[in-house]
Amino acid sequence: MKTFSTVAEEIKPSGIRKFFDIVSEMPDAISLGVGEPDFNTPWHIRDEGIYALEKGRTFYTSNSGLAELRAEICNWYKRYEVDFDPKKECLITVGGSEGIDVALRALLNPGDEVIIPEPCYVSYVPCVSLAGGVPVTIDLKNENNFKLQEEELRAAITDKTKVLILSYPNNPTGAIMTKEDLIPIAKVCVEKDLYVISDEIYSELTYGGKPHASIGALPGMAERTIIVNGFSKAYAMTGWRLGYALAPAPIAQLMTKIHQFAIMCAPTTSQYAAIEAVRNGDKDIETMRESYDERRKFLMKQLADMDMPAFEPMGAFYIFPCITKYGMTSDEFATQLLMKEKLAVVPGTAFGDCGEGFLRLSYAYSIEQLREAMGRIRHFIDNL
């Protein structure tokens, strides 16, 4: 028989799933591995989805998505000082992940290089490869709070570089980049004529009172930035599978064409629910953000008390502690912790080789679950 796709065969399976599969068959195991809000979708949003079903709104929408939803999203995003045309520059996608995939397929020709700062979300490198591009990773440093530095970016650029993927607030580190942090990065992108895919799925989950900053708002970036966001994290709508991409009209047109043939349109019921989320969901976001912030502070204190170093995350709902002092690899630590204490965490290497020596702990869980989990970690390291 003829061979399969070499690119598909060479892609490594997600380093997260290994531990999920074990946990699912292990009684009394608990997990800090899932990057999913533990809140239910707010009732008024669910109710709008139910109403859409009751009214028989079960047909295809336009390829780009409901015009009403696109208008609400573009209006909502003005809070980040970016301005997009809902008719020509907004595409509703099946989660933020589809937005990333379609953006890469719209931008890349075979051999084009894409710079990916790591540790990062597990989909970026495979999606670049599947789109025919060449992933070029930058190892972000703990001492820089996992923020991309101008000199690191410049060193990675070649004459084949076409795209930079930014992911802030970051999964898995919880790092953020302020407007001041982004200014030198934006200047390099303009100077070197790079496109930027800015994954802002955790934009509303920032702490410390300083709002999220979008690189698309900086001078010279509007015509070269594709912003990807969605409803999964901020509105606890993971299962609704709804995201969106905001892009300059020529890029948005290409993305919509690809989306048209691969997907047709995002789920109609989810789109109607999302209209309600954008219009009336800010209080829900604030409530969930405050709860995550309490859990964040709780975990930071717990880790400090057991002398496990971790820089303070200011976004998303993850902490990325360092475990090098224990003399084990990330995978060894996570595996032994699971087998001995029935607690699942994700080894840092799931998010890139530079994640070695770290673990990702999600705090999208109740304080009671987090307290039990911290007790298991403490017992584990006390008995090493």
CSV table of C-alpha atoms in Angstrom, one decimal:
chain,number,residue,atom,x,y,z
A,1,MET,CA,0.0,0.0,0.0
A,2,LYS,CA,1.0,3.6,-0.5
A,3,THR,CA,2.6,5.4,2.4
A,4,PHE,CA,0.8,8.0,4.6
A,5,SER,CA,1.6,11.6,5.1
A,6,THR,CA,5.2,11.9,6.3
A,7,VAL,CA,4.5,15.2,8.0
A,8,ALA,CA,1.5,13.7,9.9
A,9,GLU,CA,3.4,10.6,10.9
A,10,GLU,CA,6.3,12.6,12.3
A,11,ILE,CA,4.2,14.8,14.5
A,12,LYS,CA,4.6,13.9,18.1
A,13,PRO,CA,1.4,13.1,20.1
A,14,SER,CA,0.4,15.7,22.7
A,15,GLY,CA,2.5,15.4,25.8
A,16,ILE,CA,-0.6,16.2,27.9
A,17,ARG,CA,-2.8,13.4,26.8
A,18,LYS,CA,-0.6,10.6,28.2
A,19,PHE,CA,-1.3,11.6,31.8
A,20,PHE,CA,-5.0,12.2,31.1
A,21,ASP,CA,-5.4,8.7,29.8
A,22,ILE,CA,-3.8,7.2,32.9
A,23,VAL,CA,-5.9,9.4,35.3
A,24,SER,CA,-9.1,8.3,33.6
A,25,GLU,CA,-8.5,4.7,34.6
A,26,MET,CA,-7.0,5.4,38.1
A,27,PRO,CA,-9.5,5.5,41.0
A,28,ASP,CA,-9.1,8.4,43.5
A,29,ALA,CA,-6.7,10.2,41.2
A,30,ILE,CA,-7.0,14.0,40.8
A,31,SER,CA,-5.6,16.2,38.1
A,32,LEU,CA,-4.2,19.7,37.8
A,33,GLY,CA,-3.6,19.1,34.1
A,34,VAL,CA,-6.7,20.3,32.3
A,35,GLY,CA,-6.6,23.8,30.8
A,36,GLU,CA,-10.4,24.2,31.2
A,37,PRO,CA,-12.5,26.4,33.5
A,38,ASP,CA,-14.3,24.5,36.2
A,39,PHE,CA,-17.2,26.9,36.0
A,40,ASN,CA,-20.4,26.1,34.1
A,41,THR,CA,-21.1,28.4,31.2
A,42,PRO,CA,-23.1,31.3,32.8
A,43,TRP,CA,-26.8,30.6,32.7
A,44,HIS,CA,-27.9,33.6,30.6
A,45,ILE,CA,-25.5,32.4,27.9
A,46,ARG,CA,-26.7,28.8,28.0
A,47,ASP,CA,-30.3,30.1,28.0
A,48,GLU,CA,-29.7,32.0,24.8
A,49,GLY,CA,-28.3,28.8,23.2
A,50,ILE,CA,-31.4,26.9,24.3
A,51,TYR,CA,-33.6,29.6,22.9
A,52,ALA,CA,-31.9,29.4,19.6
A,53,LEU,CA,-32.6,25.7,19.4
A,54,GLU,CA,-36.2,26.2,20.4
A,55,LYS,CA,-36.6,28.8,17.7
A,56,GLY,CA,-35.2,26.3,15.1
A,57,ARG,CA,-32.0,28.3,14.4
A,58,THR,CA,-30.2,25.2,13.3
A,59,PHE,CA,-29.2,26.1,9.8
A,60,TYR,CA,-25.8,27.2,8.3
A,61,THR,CA,-24.7,30.7,8.9
A,62,SER,CA,-22.6,32.6,6.4
A,63,ASN,CA,-19.0,31.2,6.2
A,64,SER,CA,-17.7,34.2,8.2
A,65,GLY,CA,-20.3,33.8,10.9
A,66,LEU,CA,-23.4,35.7,12.0
A,67,ALA,CA,-23.0,39.4,11.1
A,68,GLU,CA,-24.5,40.4,14.4
A,69,LEU,CA,-21.8,38.4,16.3
A,70,ARG,CA,-19.0,39.8,14.2
A,71,ALA,CA,-20.2,43.3,14.9
A,72,GLU,CA,-20.3,42.7,18.6
A,73,ILE,CA,-16.8,41.1,18.7
A,74,CYS,CA,-15.3,44.0,16.8
A,75,ASN,CA,-17.0,46.5,19.0
A,76,TRP,CA,-15.9,44.6,22.1
A,77,TYR,CA,-12.3,44.5,21.0
A,78,LYS,CA,-12.0,48.2,20.8
A,79,ARG,CA,-11.3,48.0,24.6
A,80,TYR,CA,-7.8,46.9,23.5
A,81,GLU,CA,-7.5,49.9,21.1
A,82,VAL,CA,-7.7,47.9,17.9
A,83,ASP,CA,-10.3,48.5,15.3
A,84,PHE,CA,-11.5,45.9,12.7
A,85,ASP,CA,-14.2,46.0,10.1
A,86,PRO,CA,-16.8,43.3,11.1
A,87,LYS,CA,-17.8,42.8,7.4
A,88,LYS,CA,-14.3,42.2,6.0
A,89,GLU,CA,-11.9,41.5,8.9
A,90,CYS,CA,-13.6,39.1,11.2
A,91,LEU,CA,-14.0,35.3,10.9
A,92,ILE,CA,-15.9,33.1,13.4
A,93,THR,CA,-14.0,29.8,13.8
A,94,VAL,CA,-14.4,26.5,15.5
A,95,GLY,CA,-12.5,27.4,18.6
A,96,GLY,CA,-9.3,29.5,18.7
A,97,SER,CA,-7.3,26.5,17.5
A,98,GLU,CA,-9.0,26.6,14.1
A,99,GLY,CA,-8.1,30.2,13.8
A,100,ILE,CA,-4.4,29.5,14.3
A,101,ASP,CA,-4.5,26.7,11.8
A,102,VAL,CA,-6.3,28.7,9.1
A,103,ALA,CA,-4.1,31.7,9.6
A,104,LEU,CA,-1.0,29.7,9.1
A,105,ARG,CA,-2.4,28.0,6.0
A,106,ALA,CA,-3.4,31.4,4.6
A,107,LEU,CA,0.1,32.9,5.2
A,108,LEU,CA,2.6,30.2,4.5
A,109,ASN,CA,4.3,28.8,1.4
A,110,PRO,CA,6.5,25.7,1.6
A,111,GLY,CA,9.7,26.5,3.4
A,112,ASP,CA,8.6,29.7,5.1
A,113,GLU,CA,9.9,30.0,8.6
A,114,VAL,CA,7.7,30.7,11.6
A,115,ILE,CA,9.2,31.9,14.9
A,116,ILE,CA,7.6,30.3,17.9
A,117,PRO,CA,8.7,31.3,21.4
A,118,GLU,CA,8.6,28.3,23.8
A,119,PRO,CA,7.3,27.1,26.2
A,120,CYS,CA,4.0,27.4,24.3
A,121,TYR,CA,0.6,25.9,23.5
A,122,VAL,CA,1.1,22.4,22.0
A,123,SER,CA,-0.6,23.1,18.7
A,124,TYR,CA,1.7,25.8,17.2
A,125,VAL,CA,4.6,23.6,16.0
A,126,PRO,CA,2.4,20.9,14.5
A,127,CYS,CA,0.2,23.4,12.8
A,128,VAL,CA,3.2,25.1,11.2
A,129,SER,CA,4.5,21.8,9.9
A,130,LEU,CA,1.1,20.8,8.5
A,131,ALA,CA,0.9,24.1,6.7
A,132,GLY,CA,4.2,23.4,5.0
A,133,GLY,CA,6.2,25.9,7.1
A,134,VAL,CA,9.3,25.4,9.1
A,135,PRO,CA,9.0,26.0,12.9
A,136,VAL,CA,11.9,28.0,14.5
A,137,THR,CA,11.7,28.0,18.3
A,138,ILE,CA,13.1,30.5,20.8
A,139,ASP,CA,13.8,29.2,24.3
A,140,LEU,CA,12.3,31.8,26.6
A,141,LYS,CA,14.0,32.2,30.0
A,142,ASN,CA,12.7,32.0,33.5
A,143,GLU,CA,14.9,34.9,34.6
A,144,ASN,CA,13.1,37.1,32.0
A,145,ASN,CA,9.7,36.0,33.3
A,146,PHE,CA,9.3,34.1,30.0
A,147,LYS,CA,8.8,37.3,28.1
A,148,LEU,CA,10.2,37.4,24.5
A,149,GLN,CA,13.2,39.7,24.3
A,150,GLU,CA,14.1,41.9,21.3
A,151,GLU,CA,17.5,40.4,21.0
A,152,GLU,CA,16.1,36.9,21.0
A,153,LEU,CA,13.8,37.7,18.2
A,154,ARG,CA,16.4,39.4,16.1
A,155,ALA,CA,18.8,36.4,16.5
A,156,ALA,CA,16.1,34.0,15.2
A,157,ILE,CA,15.2,35.9,12.1
A,158,THR,CA,16.5,34.8,8.7
A,159,ASP,CA,15.7,35.7,5.1
A,160,LYS,CA,13.0,33.0,5.2
A,161,THR,CA,11.2,34.2,8.3
A,162,LYS,CA,7.6,35.2,7.6
A,163,VAL,CA,5.6,34.9,10.8
A,164,LEU,CA,6.0,35.3,14.5
A,165,ILE,CA,3.5,33.6,16.8
A,166,LEU,CA,2.9,35.4,20.1
A,167,SER,CA,0.9,33.9,23.0
A,168,TYR,CA,0.3,36.2,25.9
A,169,PRO,CA,-1.1,35.7,28.5
A,170,ASN,CA,0.9,32.5,28.0
A,171,ASN,CA,0.0,28.8,28.3
A,172,PRO,CA,1.8,27.1,30.1
A,173,THR,CA,3.8,29.8,32.1
A,174,GLY,CA,1.2,32.4,32.9
A,175,ALA,CA,3.5,35.1,31.7
A,176,ILE,CA,2.2,38.3,30.2
A,177,MET,CA,3.7,41.0,28.1
A,178,THR,CA,2.7,44.6,28.8
A,179,LYS,CA,2.5,47.4,26.1
A,180,GLU,CA,6.0,48.4,27.1
A,181,ASP,CA,7.3,44.9,26.6
A,182,LEU,CA,5.6,44.6,23.2
A,183,ILE,CA,6.9,47.9,21.7
A,184,PRO,CA,10.4,46.7,20.8
A,185,ILE,CA,9.0,43.5,19.5
A,186,ALA,CA,6.6,45.4,17.3
A,187,LYS,CA,9.4,47.6,15.9
A,188,VAL,CA,11.3,44.5,14.9
A,189,CYS,CA,8.3,43.1,13.1
A,190,VAL,CA,7.7,46.3,11.2
A,191,GLU,CA,11.4,46.6,10.3
A,192,LYS,CA,11.7,42.9,9.2
A,193,ASP,CA,8.3,42.9,7.6
A,194,LEU,CA,6.9,40.0,9.6
A,195,TYR,CA,3.3,38.9,10.1
A,196,VAL,CA,2.3,38.3,13.7
A,197,ILE,CA,-0.3,35.7,14.8
A,198,SER,CA,-1.3,36.9,18.3
A,199,ASP,CA,-3.1,34.2,20.3
A,200,GLU,CA,-5.0,36.2,22.9
A,201,ILE,CA,-7.3,33.5,24.2
A,202,TYR,CA,-6.5,34.4,27.8
A,203,SER,CA,-6.8,38.2,27.3
A,204,GLU,CA,-9.4,38.6,30.0
A,205,LEU,CA,-7.6,36.5,32.5
A,206,THR,CA,-4.9,39.0,33.7
A,207,TYR,CA,-4.2,39.9,37.3
A,208,GLY,CA,-2.8,42.8,39.2
A,209,GLY,CA,-5.1,45.5,37.8
A,210,LYS,CA,-3.3,46.1,34.5
A,211,PRO,CA,-5.4,45.2,31.4
A,212,HIS,CA,-4.3,43.0,28.6
A,213,ALA,CA,-2.2,44.7,25.8
A,214,SER,CA,-2.6,43.6,22.2
A,215,ILE,CA,0.4,44.0,19.8
A,216,GLY,CA,-2.2,44.8,17.1
A,217,ALA,CA,-2.7,48.2,18.7
A,218,LEU,CA,0.9,49.3,18.3
A,219,PRO,CA,2.1,51.5,15.4
A,220,GLY,CA,2.6,49.7,12.1
A,221,MET,CA,1.0,46.5,13.4
A,222,ALA,CA,-2.6,46.7,12.2
A,223,GLU,CA,-1.8,45.6,8.7
A,224,ARG,CA,0.4,42.7,9.8
A,225,THR,CA,-1.4,41.2,12.8
A,226,ILE,CA,-3.9,38.4,13.0
A,227,ILE,CA,-5.5,38.3,16.4
A,228,VAL,CA,-7.0,34.9,17.5
A,229,ASN,CA,-9.3,34.7,20.5
A,230,GLY,CA,-12.4,32.8,21.6
A,231,PHE,CA,-15.0,32.0,24.2
A,232,SER,CA,-13.6,28.9,25.8
A,233,LYS,CA,-11.5,30.5,28.6
A,234,ALA,CA,-13.1,33.8,29.5
A,235,TYR,CA,-16.7,32.6,29.3
A,236,ALA,CA,-16.2,29.0,30.3
A,237,MET,CA,-17.5,27.8,26.9
A,238,THR,CA,-15.0,25.1,26.0
A,239,GLY,CA,-17.5,22.6,24.7
A,240,TRP,CA,-19.3,25.2,22.6
A,241,ARG,CA,-16.2,25.2,20.3
A,242,LEU,CA,-16.3,28.9,19.2
A,243,GLY,CA,-13.5,31.3,18.5
A,244,TYR,CA,-12.7,34.1,16.1
A,245,ALA,CA,-9.9,35.7,14.1
A,246,LEU,CA,-9.4,39.4,13.4
A,247,ALA,CA,-7.2,40.1,10.5
A,248,PRO,CA,-6.5,42.6,7.7
A,249,ALA,CA,-9.0,42.2,4.9
A,250,PRO,CA,-6.8,40.4,2.4
A,251,ILE,CA,-5.7,37.9,5.0
A,252,ALA,CA,-9.2,37.5,6.4
A,253,GLN,CA,-10.5,36.8,2.9
A,254,LEU,CA,-8.0,34.0,2.4
A,255,MET,CA,-8.7,32.5,5.8
A,256,THR,CA,-12.4,32.6,5.1
A,257,LYS,CA,-11.9,30.8,1.8
A,258,ILE,CA,-10.0,28.0,3.6
A,259,HIS,CA,-12.5,27.8,6.4
A,260,GLN,CA,-15.3,27.7,3.7
A,261,PHE,CA,-14.0,24.4,2.3
A,262,ALA,CA,-12.8,22.8,5.5
A,263,ILE,CA,-15.5,23.8,8.0
A,264,MET,CA,-18.3,25.7,6.2
A,265,CYS,CA,-19.3,27.6,9.3
A,266,ALA,CA,-19.0,27.5,13.1
A,267,PRO,CA,-21.8,25.9,15.1
A,268,THR,CA,-24.9,28.1,14.8
A,269,THR,CA,-26.3,27.5,18.3
A,270,SER,CA,-22.9,28.5,19.7
A,271,GLN,CA,-22.8,31.7,17.7
A,272,TYR,CA,-26.2,32.9,19.1
A,273,ALA,CA,-25.0,32.1,22.6
A,274,ALA,CA,-21.8,34.0,22.0
A,275,ILE,CA,-23.8,37.2,21.1
A,276,GLU,CA,-25.2,37.1,24.6
A,277,ALA,CA,-21.8,36.4,26.1
A,278,VAL,CA,-20.2,39.4,24.4
A,279,ARG,CA,-23.0,41.8,25.2
A,280,ASN,CA,-23.6,40.8,28.8
A,281,GLY,CA,-20.8,38.6,30.0
A,282,ASP,CA,-18.3,41.1,31.5
A,283,LYS,CA,-19.6,40.6,35.0
A,284,ASP,CA,-19.2,36.8,34.6
A,285,ILE,CA,-15.6,37.3,33.5
A,286,GLU,CA,-14.9,39.5,36.5
A,287,THR,CA,-16.4,36.9,38.9
A,288,MET,CA,-14.4,34.0,37.4
A,289,ARG,CA,-11.2,36.1,37.2
A,290,GLU,CA,-11.5,37.0,40.9
A,291,SER,CA,-11.8,33.4,41.8
A,292,TYR,CA,-8.8,32.4,39.7
A,293,ASP,CA,-6.8,35.2,41.3
A,294,GLU,CA,-7.6,33.8,44.8
A,295,ARG,CA,-6.5,30.3,43.7
A,296,ARG,CA,-3.4,31.8,42.0
A,297,LYS,CA,-2.3,33.4,45.3
A,298,PHE,CA,-3.1,30.2,47.2
A,299,LEU,CA,-0.9,28.1,45.0
A,300,MET,CA,1.9,30.6,45.1
A,301,LYS,CA,1.9,30.5,48.9
A,302,GLN,CA,1.7,26.8,49.0
A,303,LEU,CA,4.7,26.4,46.6
A,304,ALA,CA,6.7,28.9,48.6
A,305,ASP,CA,6.0,27.1,51.8
A,306,MET,CA,7.4,23.8,50.3
A,307,ASP,CA,10.3,25.7,48.8
A,308,MET,CA,9.4,24.9,45.2
A,309,PRO,CA,10.5,28.0,43.2
A,310,ALA,CA,8.0,29.5,40.7
A,311,PHE,CA,7.9,33.0,39.3
A,312,GLU,CA,4.5,34.7,39.8
A,313,PRO,CA,2.2,34.2,36.8
A,314,MET,CA,0.1,37.3,36.0
A,315,GLY,CA,-2.2,35.8,33.4
A,316,ALA,CA,-4.1,32.7,32.3
A,317,PHE,CA,-4.7,30.0,35.0
A,318,TYR,CA,-1.4,28.2,35.2
A,319,ILE,CA,1.7,28.1,37.4
A,320,PHE,CA,5.0,26.8,36.0
A,321,PRO,CA,7.2,25.7,39.0
A,322,CYS,CA,10.8,24.6,38.7
A,323,ILE,CA,11.7,21.1,39.9
A,324,THR,CA,15.3,20.8,38.9
A,325,LYS,CA,16.4,20.7,42.6
A,326,TYR,CA,14.8,17.2,42.9
A,327,GLY,CA,17.2,15.6,40.5
A,328,MET,CA,14.5,14.3,38.1
A,329,THR,CA,13.4,15.2,34.6
A,330,SER,CA,10.0,16.8,34.3
A,331,ASP,CA,8.6,13.5,32.9
A,332,GLU,CA,10.0,11.4,35.7
A,333,PHE,CA,8.7,13.8,38.3
A,334,ALA,CA,5.2,13.9,36.8
A,335,THR,CA,5.1,10.1,36.3
A,336,GLN,CA,6.2,9.3,39.8
A,337,LEU,CA,3.9,11.9,41.3
A,338,LEU,CA,1.0,10.3,39.5
A,339,MET,CA,1.9,6.7,40.4
A,340,LYS,CA,2.8,7.4,44.1
A,341,GLU,CA,0.3,10.1,44.9
A,342,LYS,CA,-2.4,9.8,42.2
A,343,LEU,CA,-1.9,13.4,41.2
A,344,ALA,CA,-1.6,14.3,37.5
A,345,VAL,CA,0.3,17.4,36.4
A,346,VAL,CA,1.9,18.1,33.0
A,347,PRO,CA,5.6,17.9,32.5
A,348,GLY,CA,7.0,21.2,31.1
A,349,THR,CA,8.5,19.3,28.1
A,350,ALA,CA,4.9,18.9,26.7
A,351,PHE,CA,5.3,22.6,25.7
A,352,GLY,CA,8.7,22.5,24.2
A,353,ASP,CA,12.2,21.1,25.1
A,354,CYS,CA,13.0,24.2,27.0
A,355,GLY,CA,10.2,23.3,29.4
A,356,GLU,CA,12.5,20.6,30.9
A,357,GLY,CA,12.8,21.1,34.6
A,358,PHE,CA,9.3,22.6,35.0
A,359,LEU,CA,5.8,21.4,35.6
A,360,ARG,CA,2.5,23.0,34.5
A,361,LEU,CA,-0.1,23.2,37.3
A,362,SER,CA,-3.6,24.5,36.4
A,363,TYR,CA,-5.5,26.3,39.0
A,364,ALA,CA,-8.8,26.0,37.1
A,365,TYR,CA,-10.0,23.9,40.1
A,366,SER,CA,-11.7,24.5,43.4
A,367,ILE,CA,-9.7,25.6,46.4
A,368,GLU,CA,-10.6,22.2,48.1
A,369,GLN,CA,-9.1,20.3,45.1
A,370,LEU,CA,-6.0,22.5,45.1
A,371,ARG,CA,-5.5,22.1,48.8
A,372,GLU,CA,-5.7,18.3,48.4
A,373,ALA,CA,-3.3,18.4,45.4
A,374,MET,CA,-0.8,20.5,47.3
A,375,GLY,CA,-0.9,18.1,50.2
A,376,ARG,CA,0.0,15.3,47.8
A,377,ILE,CA,2.9,17.2,46.3
A,378,ARG,CA,4.2,18.0,49.7
A,379,HIS,CA,4.0,14.3,50.8
A,380,PHE,CA,5.7,13.3,47.6
A,381,ILE,CA,8.7,15.6,47.9
A,382,ASP,CA,9.0,15.0,51.6
A,383,ASN,CA,9.5,11.3,50.8
A,384,LEU,CA,12.0,11.6,48.0
